[in-house]
GROMACS .gro file of C-alpha atoms in nm:
model
  324
    1MET     CA    1  -5.938  20.778  21.813
    2PRO     CA    2  -5.953  20.765  22.197
    3LEU     CA    3  -6.193  20.545  22.389
    4PHE     CA    4  -6.532  20.717  22.391
    5ASP     CA    5  -6.794  20.454  22.471
    6LEU     CA    6  -6.872  20.256  22.787
    7PRO     CA    7  -6.591  20.079  22.977
    8LEU     CA    8  -6.540  19.716  22.875
    9ASP     CA    9  -6.689  19.571  23.193
   10GLN     CA   10  -7.008  19.770  23.132
   11LEU     CA   11  -7.010  19.677  22.763
   12ARG     CA   12  -7.005  19.308  22.853
   13ALA     CA   13  -7.323  19.361  23.056
   14TYR     CA   14  -7.492  19.610  22.822
   15ARG     CA   15  -7.824  19.460  22.714
   16PRO     CA   16  -8.066  19.744  22.641
   17GLU     CA   17  -8.438  19.708  22.594
   18ARG     CA   18  -8.538  19.656  22.233
   19ASP     CA   19  -8.780  19.867  22.032
   20GLU     CA   20  -8.960  19.588  21.850
   21PRO     CA   21  -9.280  19.633  21.648
   22ALA     CA   22  -9.556  19.388  21.732
   23ASP     CA   23  -9.570  19.263  21.374
   24PHE     CA   24  -9.192  19.217  21.329
   25ASP     CA   25  -9.217  18.844  21.257
   26ALA     CA   26  -9.525  18.885  21.039
   27PHE     CA   27  -9.352  19.158  20.839
   28TRP     CA   28  -9.055  18.938  20.759
   29SER     CA   29  -9.267  18.628  20.694
   30ARG     CA   30  -9.470  18.826  20.444
   31THR     CA   31  -9.159  18.979  20.286
   32LEU     CA   32  -8.989  18.644  20.232
   33ALA     CA   33  -9.311  18.481  20.112
   34GLU     CA   34  -9.349  18.753  19.849
   35ALA     CA   35  -8.991  18.699  19.739
   36ALA     CA   36  -9.049  18.324  19.712
   37GLU     CA   37  -9.309  18.389  19.441
   38HIS     CA   38  -9.013  18.457  19.212
   39ASP     CA   39  -8.809  18.158  19.101
   40LEU     CA   40  -8.446  18.188  19.215
   41ALA     CA   41  -8.335  18.123  18.857
   42PRO     CA   42  -7.965  18.102  18.945
   43VAL     CA   43  -7.711  18.133  18.667
   44PHE     CA   44  -7.351  18.013  18.711
   45THR     CA   45  -7.135  18.118  18.418
   46PRO     CA   46  -6.776  17.987  18.425
   47HIS     CA   47  -6.537  18.280  18.458
   48ASP     CA   48  -6.217  18.261  18.258
   49ILE     CA   49  -5.935  18.343  18.498
   50PRO     CA   50  -5.604  18.153  18.531
   51LEU     CA   51  -5.636  18.014  18.883
   52ALA     CA   52  -5.505  17.662  18.931
   53THR     CA   53  -5.700  17.545  19.235
   54VAL     CA   54  -6.037  17.721  19.216
   55ASP     CA   55  -6.335  17.704  18.983
   56VAL     CA   56  -6.496  18.047  18.948
   57TYR     CA   57  -6.850  18.130  18.839
   58ASP     CA   58  -6.997  18.468  18.757
   59THR     CA   59  -7.323  18.421  18.942
   60SER     CA   60  -7.665  18.585  18.937
   61PHE     CA   61  -8.006  18.507  19.085
   62ALA     CA   62  -8.347  18.664  19.143
   63GLY     CA   63  -8.359  18.863  19.465
   64TRP     CA   64  -8.633  19.087  19.602
   65GLY     CA   65  -8.892  19.168  19.336
   66GLY     CA   66  -8.725  18.926  19.095
   67HIS     CA   67  -8.439  19.175  19.045
   68ARG     CA   68  -8.113  19.015  18.932
   69ILE     CA   69  -7.843  19.008  19.199
   70ASN     CA   70  -7.483  18.938  19.100
   71GLY     CA   71  -7.202  18.766  19.281
   72TRP     CA   72  -6.899  18.540  19.255
   73LEU     CA   73  -6.901  18.171  19.340
   74LEU     CA   74  -6.560  18.015  19.407
   75VAL     CA   75  -6.533  17.637  19.460
   76PRO     CA   76  -6.215  17.443  19.546
   77ARG     CA   77  -6.127  17.246  19.232
   78ALA     CA   78  -5.987  16.942  19.415
   79ALA     CA   79  -6.294  16.896  19.636
   80GLU     CA   80  -6.430  16.544  19.665
   81GLY     CA   81  -6.804  16.574  19.709
   82PRO     CA   82  -7.006  16.875  19.827
   83VAL     CA   83  -6.815  17.123  20.044
   84PRO     CA   84  -6.921  17.373  20.312
   85CYS     CA   85  -6.982  17.728  20.192
   86VAL     CA   86  -6.938  18.076  20.331
   87VAL     CA   87  -7.192  18.328  20.201
   88GLN     CA   88  -7.011  18.661  20.217
   89TYR     CA   89  -7.179  19.002  20.239
   90ILE     CA   90  -7.008  19.332  20.165
   91GLY     CA   91  -6.935  19.650  20.362
   92TYR     CA   92  -7.110  19.979  20.290
   93SER     CA   93  -7.054  20.131  19.945
   94GLY     CA   94  -6.859  19.829  19.819
   95GLY     CA   95  -6.946  19.561  19.565
   96ARG     CA   96  -6.842  19.204  19.496
   97GLY     CA   97  -6.498  19.325  19.385
   98PHE     CA   98  -6.250  19.100  19.210
   99VAL     CA   99  -6.222  18.722  19.219
  100HIS     CA  100  -5.869  18.731  19.359
  101ASP     CA  101  -6.001  18.922  19.664
  102HIS     CA  102  -6.187  18.610  19.781
  103LEU     CA  103  -5.939  18.322  19.777
  104VAL     CA  104  -5.903  18.262  20.151
  105TRP     CA  105  -6.205  18.036  20.201
  106PRO     CA  106  -6.140  17.817  19.894
  107SER     CA  107  -5.781  17.782  20.020
  108ALA     CA  108  -5.931  17.635  20.338
  109GLY     CA  109  -6.142  17.388  20.141
  110LEU     CA  110  -6.471  17.581  20.149
  111ALA     CA  111  -6.672  17.737  19.871
  112VAL     CA  112  -6.754  18.107  19.898
  113LEU     CA  113  -7.048  18.292  19.746
  114VAL     CA  114  -6.974  18.667  19.744
  115VAL     CA  115  -7.299  18.863  19.716
  116ASP     CA  116  -7.326  19.208  19.562
  117THR     CA  117  -7.525  19.467  19.756
  118ARG     CA  118  -7.780  19.621  19.522
  119GLY     CA  119  -7.713  19.981  19.429
  120GLN     CA  120  -7.365  19.990  19.587
  121GLY     CA  121  -7.012  19.965  19.456
  122GLY     CA  122  -7.060  20.223  19.183
  123HIS     CA  123  -6.774  20.445  19.299
  124SER     CA  124  -6.551  20.195  19.479
  125LEU     CA  125  -6.207  20.163  19.320
  126HIS     CA  126  -6.121  19.850  19.517
  127SER     CA  127  -6.449  19.654  19.525
  128PRO     CA  128  -6.670  19.760  19.233
  129GLY     CA  129  -7.026  19.632  19.223
  130ALA     CA  130  -7.239  19.503  18.937
  131THR     CA  131  -7.597  19.521  19.070
  132ALA     CA  132  -7.849  19.806  19.046
  133ASP     CA  133  -8.142  19.881  19.275
  134PRO     CA  134  -8.423  19.918  19.019
  135HIS     CA  135  -8.685  19.993  19.283
  136GLY     CA  136  -8.537  20.320  19.409
  137GLY     CA  137  -8.752  20.483  19.677
  138ALA     CA  138  -9.085  20.663  19.701
  139SER     CA  139  -8.986  20.942  19.943
  140PRO     CA  140  -8.711  21.202  19.982
  141GLN     CA  141  -8.371  21.078  20.097
  142ALA     CA  142  -8.036  21.211  20.210
  143PRO     CA  143  -7.735  21.125  19.992
  144GLY     CA  144  -7.637  20.760  20.040
  145MET     CA  145  -7.851  20.451  20.092
  146MET     CA  146  -7.948  20.476  20.460
  147THR     CA  147  -8.261  20.686  20.411
  148ARG     CA  148  -8.388  20.546  20.080
  149GLY     CA  149  -8.755  20.472  20.144
  150ILE     CA  150  -8.709  20.526  20.518
  151LEU     CA  151  -9.060  20.658  20.584
  152ASP     CA  152  -9.224  20.322  20.509
  153PRO     CA  153  -9.091  19.977  20.614
  154ASP     CA  154  -9.227  19.821  20.294
  155ASP     CA  155  -9.034  20.072  20.083
  156TYR     CA  156  -8.712  20.080  20.286
  157TYR     CA  157  -8.390  19.996  20.103
  158TYR     CA  158  -8.273  19.732  20.351
  159ARG     CA  159  -8.591  19.532  20.310
  160ARG     CA  160  -8.466  19.457  19.961
  161VAL     CA  161  -8.105  19.403  20.070
  162PHE     CA  162  -8.189  19.160  20.350
  163THR     CA  163  -8.423  18.968  20.121
  164ASP     CA  164  -8.153  18.942  19.854
  165ALA     CA  165  -7.917  18.812  20.121
  166VAL     CA  166  -8.156  18.539  20.239
  167ARG     CA  167  -8.211  18.433  19.880
  168ALA     CA  168  -7.835  18.406  19.832
  169VAL     CA  169  -7.821  18.138  20.103
  170GLU     CA  170  -8.087  17.946  19.913
  171VAL     CA  171  -7.881  17.976  19.595
  172ALA     CA  172  -7.573  17.840  19.768
  173ALA     CA  173  -7.766  17.555  19.929
  174GLY     CA  174  -7.900  17.446  19.593
  175HIS     CA  175  -7.567  17.426  19.411
  176PRO     CA  176  -7.448  17.065  19.354
  177ALA     CA  177  -7.090  17.142  19.466
  178ILE     CA  178  -7.210  17.277  19.803
  179ASP     CA  179  -7.330  17.094  20.111
  180GLY     CA  180  -7.650  17.283  20.187
  181ASP     CA  181  -7.640  17.168  20.550
  182ARG     CA  182  -7.303  17.337  20.610
  183ILE     CA  183  -7.343  17.705  20.528
  184VAL     CA  184  -7.200  17.997  20.722
  185VAL     CA  185  -7.292  18.362  20.667
  186SER     CA  186  -7.022  18.625  20.705
  187GLY     CA  187  -6.954  18.996  20.675
  188GLY     CA  188  -6.803  19.304  20.830
  189SER     CA  189  -6.967  19.639  20.904
  190GLN     CA  190  -7.271  19.651  20.674
  191GLY     CA  191  -7.192  19.293  20.575
  192GLY     CA  192  -7.188  19.199  20.943
  193GLY     CA  193  -7.529  19.356  20.992
  194ILE     CA  194  -7.661  19.166  20.691
  195ALA     CA  195  -7.514  18.837  20.814
  196GLN     CA  196  -7.670  18.896  21.156
  197ALA     CA  197  -8.013  18.945  20.999
  198VAL     CA  198  -7.983  18.646  20.766
  199ALA     CA  199  -7.880  18.414  21.048
  200ALA     CA  200  -8.206  18.503  21.222
  201LEU     CA  201  -8.424  18.488  20.911
  202ARG     CA  202  -8.265  18.165  20.782
  203PRO     CA  203  -8.205  17.966  21.105
  204SER     CA  204  -8.082  17.662  20.911
  205VAL     CA  205  -7.740  17.825  20.858
  206LYS     CA  206  -7.476  17.660  21.074
  207GLY     CA  207  -7.284  17.968  21.178
  208ALA     CA  208  -7.250  18.344  21.153
  209LEU     CA  209  -6.927  18.547  21.138
  210ILE     CA  210  -7.030  18.898  21.241
  211ASP     CA  211  -6.756  19.160  21.241
  212VAL     CA  212  -6.804  19.515  21.379
  213PRO     CA  213  -7.168  19.505  21.265
  214PHE     CA  214  -7.348  19.806  21.125
  215LEU     CA  215  -7.731  19.844  21.115
  216THR     CA  216  -7.755  19.771  21.487
  217HIS     CA  217  -7.900  19.967  21.782
  218PHE     CA  218  -7.989  20.258  21.552
  219ARG     CA  219  -8.113  20.496  21.819
  220ARG     CA  220  -7.793  20.484  22.024
  221ALA     CA  221  -7.570  20.487  21.717
  222VAL     CA  222  -7.713  20.808  21.573
  223GLU     CA  223  -7.683  20.975  21.914
  224ILE     CA  224  -7.318  20.893  21.992
  225THR     CA  225  -7.130  20.878  21.662
  226GLY     CA  226  -7.062  21.164  21.425
  227ARG     CA  227  -6.949  20.937  21.144
  228ASP     CA  228  -7.120  20.813  20.831
  229PRO     CA  229  -7.314  20.609  20.742
  230TYR     CA  230  -7.523  20.662  21.058
  231GLN     CA  231  -7.495  21.037  21.009
  232GLU     CA  232  -7.696  21.004  20.687
  233ILE     CA  233  -7.995  20.940  20.914
  234VAL     CA  234  -7.910  21.243  21.128
  235ARG     CA  235  -7.887  21.469  20.823
  236PHE     CA  236  -8.222  21.342  20.700
  237LEU     CA  237  -8.384  21.408  21.038
  238ALA     CA  238  -8.229  21.756  21.053
  239SER     CA  239  -8.399  21.835  20.723
  240GLN     CA  240  -8.722  21.636  20.760
  241ARG     CA  241  -8.797  21.745  21.116
  242PRO     CA  242  -9.151  21.603  21.156
  243SER     CA  243  -9.049  21.256  21.037
  244ALA     CA  244  -8.854  21.120  21.337
  245GLU     CA  245  -9.133  20.893  21.463
  246ALA     CA  246  -9.181  20.737  21.119
  247VAL     CA  247  -8.806  20.698  21.068
  248PHE     CA  248  -8.744  20.511  21.391
  249ARG     CA  249  -9.055  20.301  21.340
  250THR     CA  250  -8.917  20.189  21.004
  251LEU     CA  251  -8.571  20.123  21.146
  252SER     CA  252  -8.717  19.901  21.419
  253TYR     CA  253  -8.796  19.639  21.152
  254PHE     CA  254  -8.430  19.632  21.047
  255ASP     CA  255  -8.248  19.678  21.377
  256GLY     CA  256  -7.983  19.416  21.447
  257LEU     CA  257  -8.097  19.398  21.809
  258ASN     CA  258  -8.426  19.247  21.702
  259PHE     CA  259  -8.257  18.997  21.472
  260ALA     CA  260  -7.999  18.907  21.739
  261ALA     CA  261  -8.280  18.825  21.980
  262ARG     CA  262  -8.387  18.558  21.729
  263GLY     CA  263  -8.040  18.427  21.646
  264GLN     CA  264  -8.004  18.058  21.737
  265THR     CA  265  -7.701  17.947  21.536
  266SER     CA  266  -7.337  17.962  21.649
  267ALA     CA  267  -7.196  18.311  21.613
  268LEU     CA  268  -6.850  18.462  21.624
  269TYR     CA  269  -6.864  18.839  21.673
  270SER     CA  270  -6.585  19.093  21.678
  271VAL     CA  271  -6.576  19.447  21.817
  272ALA     CA  272  -6.321  19.729  21.818
  273LEU     CA  273  -6.325  19.948  22.127
  274MET     CA  274  -6.217  20.264  21.940
  275ASP     CA  275  -6.468  20.214  21.659
  276ASP     CA  276  -6.649  20.543  21.602
  277VAL     CA  277  -6.833  20.413  21.292
  278CYS     CA  278  -7.007  20.119  21.463
  279PRO     CA  279  -6.967  20.205  21.833
  280PRO     CA  280  -6.879  19.914  22.062
  281SER     CA  281  -7.192  19.952  22.273
  282THR     CA  282  -7.405  19.890  21.963
  283VAL     CA  283  -7.210  19.571  21.891
  284PHE     CA  284  -7.225  19.442  22.248
  285ALA     CA  285  -7.596  19.524  22.261
  286ALA     CA  286  -7.656  19.280  21.977
  287TYR     CA  287  -7.408  19.022  22.104
  288ASN     CA  288  -7.567  19.022  22.449
  289HIS     CA  289  -7.911  18.965  22.295
  290TRP     CA  290  -7.789  18.678  22.072
  291GLN     CA  291  -7.965  18.357  22.180
  292GLY     CA  292  -7.739  18.087  22.036
  293PRO     CA  293  -7.384  17.975  22.120
  294LYS     CA  294  -7.157  18.276  22.083
  295GLU     CA  295  -6.808  18.416  22.118
  296ILE     CA  296  -6.676  18.768  22.076
  297THR     CA  297  -6.324  18.884  21.994
  298VAL     CA  298  -6.237  19.226  22.138
  299TRP     CA  299  -5.980  19.449  21.967
  300PRO     CA  300  -5.899  19.720  22.225
  301TRP     CA  301  -5.681  19.950  22.015
  302ASN     CA  302  -5.859  19.950  21.681
  303ASN     CA  303  -6.110  20.167  21.504
  304HIS     CA  304  -6.353  20.035  21.241
  305GLU     CA  305  -6.088  19.818  21.075
  306GLY     CA  306  -6.131  19.587  21.373
  307GLY     CA  307  -5.909  19.282  21.377
  308GLY     CA  308  -5.836  19.278  21.004
  309GLY     CA  309  -5.625  18.977  20.909
  310PHE     CA  310  -5.600  18.868  21.271
  311GLN     CA  311  -5.978  18.832  21.285
  312ARG     CA  312  -5.977  18.634  20.959
  313GLU     CA  313  -5.744  18.383  21.126
  314GLU     CA  314  -5.988  18.365  21.418
  315GLN     CA  315  -6.268  18.294  21.170
  316LEU     CA  316  -6.072  18.019  20.994
  317ARG     CA  317  -6.012  17.842  21.325
  318TYR     CA  318  -6.375  17.892  21.431
  319VAL     CA  319  -6.518  17.748  21.108
  320ASN     CA  320  -6.272  17.459  21.112
  321LYS     CA  321  -6.389  17.374  21.465
  322LEU     CA  322  -6.754  17.422  21.367
  323PHE     CA  323  -6.732  17.171  21.083
  324GLY     CA  324  -6.488  16.936  21.255
   0.00000   0.00000   0.00000
């Protein structure tokens, strides 16, 4: 994939105006207050797997609407006292996967809570999911998750996903093996977009690891990339021609730009300059709006895979520095 977006010097300065609804904060305060009416009711069931240095729990809790959300909790077995925790969110169409996929953070002395994304992972061979989306949607949608309930912010799919994700941080903070004052949220692509939102909605988190984030600067993304998942929105608009105003109004409540403008914690971003799934200008737009301490790692020659294992090493160093 050749370079197709703005030159890097322009990307570093790219800070577009935001399309923010006047009731953005009220919408999310109401959403999280409604969710809080349901007890978290976390369940940690020991998972029988022959790993010598990690305790593993098949985890579930009550997310949006009281729906059960599944995940894996891995805790270093030799830990003395509560440990920091990374709450990990998953890329589009994937699920929590397998326990052995998530051993890096426990190897570094941190717990990790891997959170399923409701309704996803049903056809992933490498990271299967275990959580349904019982709510569905009340309006037509294009195939995929991007347009489920998109005509109404209250009904939109990502209202449920972001709420589940915030609740996951509360689950981690309440576990006796975890230091609730030392939690980092993390994810790539869709997971990066979720982590970005959670860091704004749950400002007590100590850091955010946001890789090639999706769900950010929707209007520009749908105009300059021909790749899914953003193209799901384009296909919906091509079919439902009169609905554009309602669609972009809904998306404004979920746009990473508006969460980034509220982000106060330390953040490590990454961007790939040949990324035609989450274009670099959409990533820099969020990064440049981020309000807290921040760094960004630029991968000039990569597409949506970004920095891969190289970026994970950057994250390990960043979190080690963050927690001293």
